[in-house]
Coordinates of C-alpha atoms and ligand atoms in Angstrom, one line a residue:
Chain A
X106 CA 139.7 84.7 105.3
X107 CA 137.1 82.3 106.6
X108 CA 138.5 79.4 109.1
X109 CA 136.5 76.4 110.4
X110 CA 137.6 73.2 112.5
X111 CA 136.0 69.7 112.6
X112 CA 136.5 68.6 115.7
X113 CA 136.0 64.4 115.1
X114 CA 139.3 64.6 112.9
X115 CA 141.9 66.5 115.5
X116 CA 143.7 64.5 117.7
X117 CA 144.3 67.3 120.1
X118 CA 148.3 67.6 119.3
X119 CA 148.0 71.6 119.8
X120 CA 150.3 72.3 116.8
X121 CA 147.5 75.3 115.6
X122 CA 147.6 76.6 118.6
X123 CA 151.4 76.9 119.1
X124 CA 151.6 78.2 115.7
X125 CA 148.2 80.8 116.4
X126 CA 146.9 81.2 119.2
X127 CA 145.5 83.9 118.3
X128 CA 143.0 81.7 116.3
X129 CA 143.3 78.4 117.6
X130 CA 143.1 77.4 121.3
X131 CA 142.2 73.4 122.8
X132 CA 139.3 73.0 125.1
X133 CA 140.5 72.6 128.8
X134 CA 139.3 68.8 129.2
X135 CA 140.5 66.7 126.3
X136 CA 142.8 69.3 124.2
X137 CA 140.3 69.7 120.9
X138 CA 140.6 72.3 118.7
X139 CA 138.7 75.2 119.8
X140 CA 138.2 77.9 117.2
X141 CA 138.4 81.2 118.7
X142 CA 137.7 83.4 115.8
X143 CA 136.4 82.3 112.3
X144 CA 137.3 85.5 110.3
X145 CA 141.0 86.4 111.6
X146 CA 142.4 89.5 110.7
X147 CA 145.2 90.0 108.1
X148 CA 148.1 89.9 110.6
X149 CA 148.1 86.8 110.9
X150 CA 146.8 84.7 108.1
X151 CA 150.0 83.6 107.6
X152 CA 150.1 81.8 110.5
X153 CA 146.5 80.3 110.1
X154 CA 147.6 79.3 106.8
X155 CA 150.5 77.7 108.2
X156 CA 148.9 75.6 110.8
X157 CA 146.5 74.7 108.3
X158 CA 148.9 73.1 106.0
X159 CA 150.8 71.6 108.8
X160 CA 147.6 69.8 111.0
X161 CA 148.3 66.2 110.1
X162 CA 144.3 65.3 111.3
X163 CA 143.6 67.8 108.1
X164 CA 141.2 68.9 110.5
X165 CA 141.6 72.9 109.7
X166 CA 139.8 74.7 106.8
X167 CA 140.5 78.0 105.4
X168 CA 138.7 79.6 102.4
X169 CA 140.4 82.9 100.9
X170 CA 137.6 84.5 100.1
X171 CA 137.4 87.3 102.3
Chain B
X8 CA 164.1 51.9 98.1
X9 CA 161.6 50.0 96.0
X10 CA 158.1 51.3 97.6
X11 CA 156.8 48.9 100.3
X12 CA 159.8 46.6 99.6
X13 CA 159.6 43.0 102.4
X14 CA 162.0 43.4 104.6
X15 CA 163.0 41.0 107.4
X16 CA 163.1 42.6 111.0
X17 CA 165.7 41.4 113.5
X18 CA 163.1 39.2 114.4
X19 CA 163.4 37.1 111.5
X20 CA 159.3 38.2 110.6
X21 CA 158.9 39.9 107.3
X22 CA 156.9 43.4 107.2
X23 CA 156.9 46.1 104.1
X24 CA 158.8 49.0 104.6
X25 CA 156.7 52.8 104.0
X26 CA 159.3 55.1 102.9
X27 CA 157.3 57.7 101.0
X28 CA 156.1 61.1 102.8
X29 CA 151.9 60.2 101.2
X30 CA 152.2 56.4 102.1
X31 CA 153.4 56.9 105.6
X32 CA 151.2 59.8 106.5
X33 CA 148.7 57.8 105.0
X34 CA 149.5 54.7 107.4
X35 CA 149.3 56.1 110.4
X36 CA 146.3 58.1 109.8
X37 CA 144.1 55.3 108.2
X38 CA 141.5 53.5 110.9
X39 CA 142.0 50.4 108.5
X40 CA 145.4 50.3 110.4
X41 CA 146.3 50.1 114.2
X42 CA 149.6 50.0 116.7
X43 CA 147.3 47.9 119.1
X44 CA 146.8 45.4 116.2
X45 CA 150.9 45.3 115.9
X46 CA 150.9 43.3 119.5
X47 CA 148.8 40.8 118.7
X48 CA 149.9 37.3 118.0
X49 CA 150.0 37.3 114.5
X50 CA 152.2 40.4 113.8
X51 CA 155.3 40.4 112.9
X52 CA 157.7 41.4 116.0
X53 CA 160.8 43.6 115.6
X54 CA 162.9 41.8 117.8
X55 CA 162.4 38.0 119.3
X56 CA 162.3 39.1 122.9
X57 CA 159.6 41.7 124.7
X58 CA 162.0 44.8 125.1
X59 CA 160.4 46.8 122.7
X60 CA 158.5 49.2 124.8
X61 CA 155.4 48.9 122.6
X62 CA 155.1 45.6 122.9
X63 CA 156.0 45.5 126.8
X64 CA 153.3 44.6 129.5
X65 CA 153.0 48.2 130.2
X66 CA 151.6 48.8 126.9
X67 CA 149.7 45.8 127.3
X68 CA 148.4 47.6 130.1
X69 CA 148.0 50.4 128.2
X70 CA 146.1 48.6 125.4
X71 CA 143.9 47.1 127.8
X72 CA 143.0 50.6 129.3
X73 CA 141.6 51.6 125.7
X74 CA 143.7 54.0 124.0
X75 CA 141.0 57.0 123.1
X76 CA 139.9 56.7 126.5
X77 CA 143.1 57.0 127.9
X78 CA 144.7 59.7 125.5
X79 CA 141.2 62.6 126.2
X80 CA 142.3 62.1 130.0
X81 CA 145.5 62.4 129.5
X82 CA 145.7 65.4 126.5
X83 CA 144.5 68.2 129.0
X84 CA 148.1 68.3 130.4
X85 CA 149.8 68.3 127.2
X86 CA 147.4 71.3 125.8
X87 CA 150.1 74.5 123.9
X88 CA 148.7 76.8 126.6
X89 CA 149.8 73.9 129.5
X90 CA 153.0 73.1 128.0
X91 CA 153.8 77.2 127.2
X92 CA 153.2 78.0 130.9
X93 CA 155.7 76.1 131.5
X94 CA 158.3 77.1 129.6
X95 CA 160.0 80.1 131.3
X96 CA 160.7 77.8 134.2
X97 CA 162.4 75.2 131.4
X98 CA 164.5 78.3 130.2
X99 CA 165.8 79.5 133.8
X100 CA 166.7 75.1 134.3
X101 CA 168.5 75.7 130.5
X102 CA 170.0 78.6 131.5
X103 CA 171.2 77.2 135.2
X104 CA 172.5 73.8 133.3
X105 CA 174.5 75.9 131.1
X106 CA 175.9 78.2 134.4
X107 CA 176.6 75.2 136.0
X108 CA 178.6 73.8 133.1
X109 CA 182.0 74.9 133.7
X110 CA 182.5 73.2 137.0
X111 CA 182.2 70.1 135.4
X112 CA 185.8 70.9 133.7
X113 CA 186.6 72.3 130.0
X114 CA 185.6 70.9 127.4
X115 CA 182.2 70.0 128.8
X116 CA 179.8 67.5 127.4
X117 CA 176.3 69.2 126.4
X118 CA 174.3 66.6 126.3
X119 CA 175.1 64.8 129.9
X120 CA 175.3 68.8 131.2
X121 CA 172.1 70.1 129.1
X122 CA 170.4 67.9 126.5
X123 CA 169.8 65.1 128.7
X124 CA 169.0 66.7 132.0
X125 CA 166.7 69.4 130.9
X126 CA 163.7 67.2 129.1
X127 CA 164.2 64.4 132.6
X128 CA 163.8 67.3 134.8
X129 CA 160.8 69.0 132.5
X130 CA 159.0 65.4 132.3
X131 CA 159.6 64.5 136.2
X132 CA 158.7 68.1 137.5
X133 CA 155.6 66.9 135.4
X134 CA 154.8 63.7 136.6
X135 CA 155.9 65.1 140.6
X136 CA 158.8 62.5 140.5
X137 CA 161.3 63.7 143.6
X138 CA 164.3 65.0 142.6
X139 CA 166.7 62.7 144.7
X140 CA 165.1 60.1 142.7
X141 CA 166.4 61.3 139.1
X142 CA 169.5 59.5 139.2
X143 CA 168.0 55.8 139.6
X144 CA 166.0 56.9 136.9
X145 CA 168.8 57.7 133.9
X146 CA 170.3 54.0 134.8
X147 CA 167.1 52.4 134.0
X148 CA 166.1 54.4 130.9
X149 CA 169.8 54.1 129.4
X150 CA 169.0 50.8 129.5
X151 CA 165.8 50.4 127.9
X152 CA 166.7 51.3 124.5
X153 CA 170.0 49.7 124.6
X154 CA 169.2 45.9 123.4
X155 CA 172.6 45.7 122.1
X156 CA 174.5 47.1 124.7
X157 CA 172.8 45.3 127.9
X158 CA 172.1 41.6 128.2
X159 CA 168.5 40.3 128.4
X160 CA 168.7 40.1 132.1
X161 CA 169.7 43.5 132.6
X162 CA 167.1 44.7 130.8
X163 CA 164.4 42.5 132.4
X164 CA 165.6 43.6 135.8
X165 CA 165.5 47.6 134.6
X166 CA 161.9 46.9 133.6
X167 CA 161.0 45.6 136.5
X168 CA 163.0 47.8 138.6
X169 CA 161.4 50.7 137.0
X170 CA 157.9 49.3 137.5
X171 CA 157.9 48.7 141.2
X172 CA 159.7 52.6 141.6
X173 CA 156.8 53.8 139.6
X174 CA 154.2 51.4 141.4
X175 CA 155.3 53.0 144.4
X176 CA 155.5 56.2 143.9
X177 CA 151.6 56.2 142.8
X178 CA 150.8 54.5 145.9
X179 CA 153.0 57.3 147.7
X180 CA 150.8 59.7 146.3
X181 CA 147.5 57.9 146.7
X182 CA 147.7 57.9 150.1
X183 CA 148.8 61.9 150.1
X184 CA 146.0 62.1 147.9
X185 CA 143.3 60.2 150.3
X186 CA 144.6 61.3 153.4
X187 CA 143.9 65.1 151.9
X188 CA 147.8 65.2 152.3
X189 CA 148.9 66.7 149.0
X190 CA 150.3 70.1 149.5
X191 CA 149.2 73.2 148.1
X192 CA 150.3 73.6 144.9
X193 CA 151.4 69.9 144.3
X194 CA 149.3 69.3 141.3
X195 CA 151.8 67.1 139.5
X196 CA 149.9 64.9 136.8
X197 CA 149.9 61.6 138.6
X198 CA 148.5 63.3 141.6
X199 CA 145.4 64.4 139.6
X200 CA 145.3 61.2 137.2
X201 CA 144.5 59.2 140.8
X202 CA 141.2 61.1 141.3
X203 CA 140.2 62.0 137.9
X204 CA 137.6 60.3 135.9
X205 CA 136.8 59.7 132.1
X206 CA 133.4 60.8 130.2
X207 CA 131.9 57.8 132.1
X208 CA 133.2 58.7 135.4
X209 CA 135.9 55.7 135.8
X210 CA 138.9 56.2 137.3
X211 CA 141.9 54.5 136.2
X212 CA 143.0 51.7 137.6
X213 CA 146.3 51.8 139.5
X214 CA 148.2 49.2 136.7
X215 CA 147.1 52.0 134.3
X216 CA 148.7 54.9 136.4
X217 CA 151.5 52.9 137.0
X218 CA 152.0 52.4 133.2
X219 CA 151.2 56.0 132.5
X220 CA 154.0 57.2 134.8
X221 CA 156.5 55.2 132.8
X222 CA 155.4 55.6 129.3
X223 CA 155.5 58.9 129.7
X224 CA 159.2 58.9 131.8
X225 CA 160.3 56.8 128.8
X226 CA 158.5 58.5 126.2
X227 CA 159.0 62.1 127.7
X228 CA 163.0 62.2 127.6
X229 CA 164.9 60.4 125.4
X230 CA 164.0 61.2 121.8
X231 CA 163.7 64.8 123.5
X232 CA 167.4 64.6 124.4
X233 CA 168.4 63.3 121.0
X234 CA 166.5 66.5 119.1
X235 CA 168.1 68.5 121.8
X236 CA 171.5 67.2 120.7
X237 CA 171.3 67.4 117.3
X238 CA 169.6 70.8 117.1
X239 CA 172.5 72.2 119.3
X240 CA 175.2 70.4 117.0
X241 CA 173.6 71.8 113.7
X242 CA 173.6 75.2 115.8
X243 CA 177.4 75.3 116.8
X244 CA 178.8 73.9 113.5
X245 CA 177.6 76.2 110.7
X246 CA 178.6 80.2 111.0
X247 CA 176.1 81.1 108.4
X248 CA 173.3 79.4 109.4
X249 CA 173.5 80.6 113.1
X250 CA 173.9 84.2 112.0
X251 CA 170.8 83.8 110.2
X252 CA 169.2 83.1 113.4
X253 CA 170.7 85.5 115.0
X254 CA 169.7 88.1 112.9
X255 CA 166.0 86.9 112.9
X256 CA 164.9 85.8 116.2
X257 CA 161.7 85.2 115.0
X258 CA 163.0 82.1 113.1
X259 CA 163.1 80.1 115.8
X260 CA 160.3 78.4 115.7
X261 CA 160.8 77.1 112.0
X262 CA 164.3 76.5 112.5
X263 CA 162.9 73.8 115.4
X264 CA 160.7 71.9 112.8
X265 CA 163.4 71.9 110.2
X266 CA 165.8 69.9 112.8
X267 CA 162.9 68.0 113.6
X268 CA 162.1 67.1 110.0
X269 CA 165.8 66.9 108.5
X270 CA 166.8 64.0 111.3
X271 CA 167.9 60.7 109.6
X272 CA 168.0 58.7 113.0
X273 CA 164.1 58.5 113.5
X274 CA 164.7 55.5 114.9
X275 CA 163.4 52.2 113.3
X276 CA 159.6 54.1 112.5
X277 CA 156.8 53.0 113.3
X278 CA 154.8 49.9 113.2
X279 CA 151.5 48.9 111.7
X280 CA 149.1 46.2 111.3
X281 CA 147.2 46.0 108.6
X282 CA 143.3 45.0 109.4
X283 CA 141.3 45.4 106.3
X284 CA 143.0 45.5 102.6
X285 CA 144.4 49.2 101.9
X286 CA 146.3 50.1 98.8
X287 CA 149.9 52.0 100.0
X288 CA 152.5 52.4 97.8
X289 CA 150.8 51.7 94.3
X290 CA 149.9 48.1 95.5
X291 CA 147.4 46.1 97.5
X292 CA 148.6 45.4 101.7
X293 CA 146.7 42.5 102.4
X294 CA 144.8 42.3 105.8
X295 CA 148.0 40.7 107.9
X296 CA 150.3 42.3 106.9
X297 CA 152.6 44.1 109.2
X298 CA 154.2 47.5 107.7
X299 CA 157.0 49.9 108.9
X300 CA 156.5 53.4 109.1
X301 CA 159.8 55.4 108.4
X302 CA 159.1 58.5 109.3
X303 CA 163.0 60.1 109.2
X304 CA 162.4 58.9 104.9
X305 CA 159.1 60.2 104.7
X306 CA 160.7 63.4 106.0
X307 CA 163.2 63.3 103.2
X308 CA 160.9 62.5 100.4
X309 CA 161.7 64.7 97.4
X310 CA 157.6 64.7 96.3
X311 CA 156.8 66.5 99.5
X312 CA 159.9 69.0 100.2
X313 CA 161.9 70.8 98.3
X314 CA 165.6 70.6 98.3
X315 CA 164.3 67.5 100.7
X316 CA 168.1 66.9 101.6
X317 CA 169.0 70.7 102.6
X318 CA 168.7 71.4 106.0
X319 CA 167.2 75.1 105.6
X320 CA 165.6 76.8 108.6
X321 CA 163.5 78.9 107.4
X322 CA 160.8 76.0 105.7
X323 CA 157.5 77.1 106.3
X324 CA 154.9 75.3 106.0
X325 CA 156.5 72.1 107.0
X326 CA 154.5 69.4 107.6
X327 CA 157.0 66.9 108.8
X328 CA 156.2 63.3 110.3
X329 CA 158.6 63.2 113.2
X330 CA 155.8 63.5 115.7
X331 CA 154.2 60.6 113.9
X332 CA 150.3 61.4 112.6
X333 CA 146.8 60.0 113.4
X334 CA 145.4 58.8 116.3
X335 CA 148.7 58.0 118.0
X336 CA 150.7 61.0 117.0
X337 CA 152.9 62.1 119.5
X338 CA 151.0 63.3 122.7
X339 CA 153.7 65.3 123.7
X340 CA 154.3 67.2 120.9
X341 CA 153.9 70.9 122.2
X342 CA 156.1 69.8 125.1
X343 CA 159.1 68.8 123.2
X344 CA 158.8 71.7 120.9
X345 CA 158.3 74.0 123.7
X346 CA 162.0 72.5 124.9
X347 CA 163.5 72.5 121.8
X348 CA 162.5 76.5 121.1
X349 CA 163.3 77.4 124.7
X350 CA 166.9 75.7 124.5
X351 CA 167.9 76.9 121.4
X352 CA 166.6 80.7 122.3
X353 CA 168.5 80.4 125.6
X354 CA 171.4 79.2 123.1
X355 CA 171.0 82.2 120.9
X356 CA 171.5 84.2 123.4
X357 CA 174.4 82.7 125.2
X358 CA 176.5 82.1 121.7
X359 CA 179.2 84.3 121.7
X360 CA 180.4 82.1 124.3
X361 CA 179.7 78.8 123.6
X362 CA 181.8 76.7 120.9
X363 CA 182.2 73.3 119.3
X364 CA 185.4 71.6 120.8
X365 CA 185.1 68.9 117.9
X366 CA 186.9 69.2 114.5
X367 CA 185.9 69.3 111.0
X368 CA 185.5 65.8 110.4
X369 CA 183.9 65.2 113.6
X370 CA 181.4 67.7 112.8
X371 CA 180.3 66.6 109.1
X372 CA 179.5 63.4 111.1
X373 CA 176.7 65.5 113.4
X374 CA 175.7 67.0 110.1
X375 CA 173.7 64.6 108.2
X376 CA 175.4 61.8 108.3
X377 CA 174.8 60.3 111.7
X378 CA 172.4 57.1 112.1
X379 CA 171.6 58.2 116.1
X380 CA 172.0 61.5 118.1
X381 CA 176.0 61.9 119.0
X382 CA 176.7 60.1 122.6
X383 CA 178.8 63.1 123.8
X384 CA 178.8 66.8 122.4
X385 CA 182.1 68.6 123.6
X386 CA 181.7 72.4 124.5
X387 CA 184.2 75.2 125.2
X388 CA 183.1 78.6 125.9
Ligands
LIG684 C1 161.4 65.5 120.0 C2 160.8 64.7 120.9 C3 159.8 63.6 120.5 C4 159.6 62.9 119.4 C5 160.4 63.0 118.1 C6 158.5 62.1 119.6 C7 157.9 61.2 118.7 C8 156.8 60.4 118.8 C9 156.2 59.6 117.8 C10 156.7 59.5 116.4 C11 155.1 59.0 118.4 C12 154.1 58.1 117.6 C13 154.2 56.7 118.0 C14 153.4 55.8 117.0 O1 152.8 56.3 116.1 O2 153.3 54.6 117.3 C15 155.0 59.4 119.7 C16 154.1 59.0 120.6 C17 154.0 59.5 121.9 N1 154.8 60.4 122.5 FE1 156.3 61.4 121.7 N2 158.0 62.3 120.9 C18 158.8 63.2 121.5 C19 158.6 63.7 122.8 C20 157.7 63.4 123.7 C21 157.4 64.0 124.9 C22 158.3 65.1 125.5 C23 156.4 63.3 125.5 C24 155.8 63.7 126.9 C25 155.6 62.9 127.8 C26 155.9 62.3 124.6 C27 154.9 61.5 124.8 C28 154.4 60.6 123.8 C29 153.2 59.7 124.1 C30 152.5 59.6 125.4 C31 153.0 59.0 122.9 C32 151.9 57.9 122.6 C33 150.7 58.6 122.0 C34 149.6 57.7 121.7 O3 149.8 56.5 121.5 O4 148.5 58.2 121.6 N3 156.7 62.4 123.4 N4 156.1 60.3 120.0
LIG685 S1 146.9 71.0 114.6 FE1 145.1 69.9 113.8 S2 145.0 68.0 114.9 FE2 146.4 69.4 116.0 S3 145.2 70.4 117.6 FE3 145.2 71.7 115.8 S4 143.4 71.0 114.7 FE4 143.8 69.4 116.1

């Protein structure tokens, strides 16, 4: 699984990284997305996938292929 | 519904209604749009007097301020890592609420004892708003949203009332501030909004922190307590579906979007002002034209959710629109589902003892039929 962010779309709500923090933290100064790693593991794609489908900005991109 | 039927608001004004989940995402999101737009002069108004907090002078104020500017200084506070630091301090204040319960005699009311207490003292341990001064503030906010209920005057008054308190108390802390005053460890947000700076270095001004401090009083506890309400009602009145979470602690966290999604009282929605043609709905909204958001049938929109009208807590994904979307969506969004999942884990664990003391037909009102949070929530444990 391959993850990316755009940053100009999020509006800094933090709903990725309630649902994965794993992969998705906000920087400190204005609460962006900050991806924190672009090829997660298997445990928890579900969530990735989840807070994908759920960022209203759309600002969250995964790709399946591994 | 017909999609983006005219409606007229209270105010007389005519505006087209968004009840579909893709027009009203599609709303709030577009640039073409704005809320700012919406105060402007040749919107049309909900109501015929100011009392509508976005069209008040503070979010005049606000307005003026410049929104993107003002949400980037203000986000860092409302960050999931911020808001989840907080929250085993928001489940021992759940857990002391609850503890404290019984004394105020059997039944007991949840939502005077828990649902509204808990988000005023989250938001004001926040802000660094003393505790002595909670009390003045739950008169003035139960009459903000009360048009009906309060007469012009007393609402004027509460608004202005509120605005001086607040005026004050960033003064208060100015001078802690400038006189090197403010204790260790009293880093409330207000405190640090007086001395911090956007990209360019400006400070805001002290309208602006004066404005801040009650938008986000306002905006921080009420709709908070309502979700807080409801979620607990759902919780006590169906066997099955609190066994379920129960069994699966884990649910929690879907089970607090599904509330949040399956509301019907979403309030009015949310307005916007149309500033360049943009097709919503299958037809043309003309630059001018005022539209209505509604989120709560958005939310309920058979296109986007299955069995839209079941309440089911294990949804996932679940994109609802209760936090709004776009540039304006709820700032305080990983606060209030912080509070949500901390009160109904602290809930979940307390169950056994905690029981409706409302009857069957009392309760099919709390589930699904209601137009607003229930006033009162009687308890016996
Ligand atoms: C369950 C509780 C809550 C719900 C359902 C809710 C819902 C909303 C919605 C729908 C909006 C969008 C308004 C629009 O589009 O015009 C909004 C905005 C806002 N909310 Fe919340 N809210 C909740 C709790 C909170 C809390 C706890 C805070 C914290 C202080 C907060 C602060 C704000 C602020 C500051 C805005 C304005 C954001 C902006 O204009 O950029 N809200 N809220
Ligand atoms: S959910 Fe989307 S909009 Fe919200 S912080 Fe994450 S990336 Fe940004």
């Amino acid at each position: 699984m391959k993850v990316t962010v755009d940053e100009a779309r999020c509006c800094g709500a933090g709903q990725c990284a309630l649902i994965a923090p794993e992969v998705f933290d906000q920087r400190e100064e204005d609460g962006i997305v900050l991806l924190l790693d672009g090829a997660p593991g298997s445990r928890v794609h579900a969530a990735v996938r989840e807070a994908a489908s759920v960022c209203q900005a759309a600002a969250i991109r995964v790709s399946e292929t591994s | 519904m017909p999609r983006g039927a005219r409606d007229p608001l209270p105010s007389g004004d005519e505006a087209r209604l968004l009840t579909r989940y893709e027009d009203v995402r599609r709303a709030l999101s577009d640039p073409r749009l704005s809320r700012e737009g919406a105060t402007g002069s040749d919107a049309a108004r909900i109501t015929d007097d100011d009392s509508d907090i976005f069209n008040s002078p503070m979010a005049c104020t606000l307005n003026a301020v410049g929104h993107e500017r003002w949400r980037r200084m203000l986000s860092r506070w409302f960050t999931a890592k911020r808001v989840q630091a907080l929250r085993p301090a928001m489940e021992r204040t759940a857990d002391r609420l609850l503890d404290e319960m019984p004394d105020h005699g059997h039944p007991a009311d949840l939502v005077s004892h828990l649902a509204f207490p808990l988000p005023v003292f989250v938001i004001c341990a926040m802000l660094g708003v003393p505790e002595a001064d909670r009390d003045s503030f739950k008169g003035w906010s139960d009459t903000f949203p009360s048009m009906a209920k309060y007469s012009r005057d007393e609402v004027t008054t509460a608004h202005r009332e509120f605005e001086e308190y607040m005026a004050a108390l960033v003064a208060d802390k100015r001078a802690a501030v400038s006189a090197g005053k403010a204790a260790e460890g009293e880093e409330d947000l207000l405190s640090l909004l007086i001395t911090a700076t956007d990209a360019e270095g400006r400070p805001l001004s002290g309208e602006a922190l004066t404005a801040t401090g009650q938008a986000l009083l306002l905006a921080g506890h009420e709709t908070t307590a309502g979700f807080i309400t409801v979620m607990a009602a759902h919780l006590l009145s169906d066997r099955r579906r609190r066994q379920r979470l129960l069994d699966d602690r884990s649910l929690a966290r879907q089970a607090v979007e599904e509330m949040l999604r399956f509301d019907p009282s979403g309030g009015f929605g949310m307005i916007r002002y149309v500033h360049e043609d943009v097709e919503l709905g299958g037809t043309v909204a003309p630059r001018g034209t005022t539209v209505v958001c509604s989120m709560s049938a958005a939310n309920r929109d058979e296109d986007a959710f299955d069995r839209a009208a079941e309440l089911d807590v294990t949804r996932s994904p679940n994109p609802h629109l209760a936090f709004g979307a776009g540039p304006h969506s709820c700032l305080g969004q990983a606060l209030a589902r912080t509070e949500m999942q901390a009160v109904l884990d602290v809930l979940l664990r307390r169950l056994p003892t905690l029981e409706l003391a409302v009857n069957g037909a009392e309760l099919r009102q709390v589930d699904g039929l209601l137009t607003s949070p229930p006033a009162a929530l009687p308890v016996r444990w």
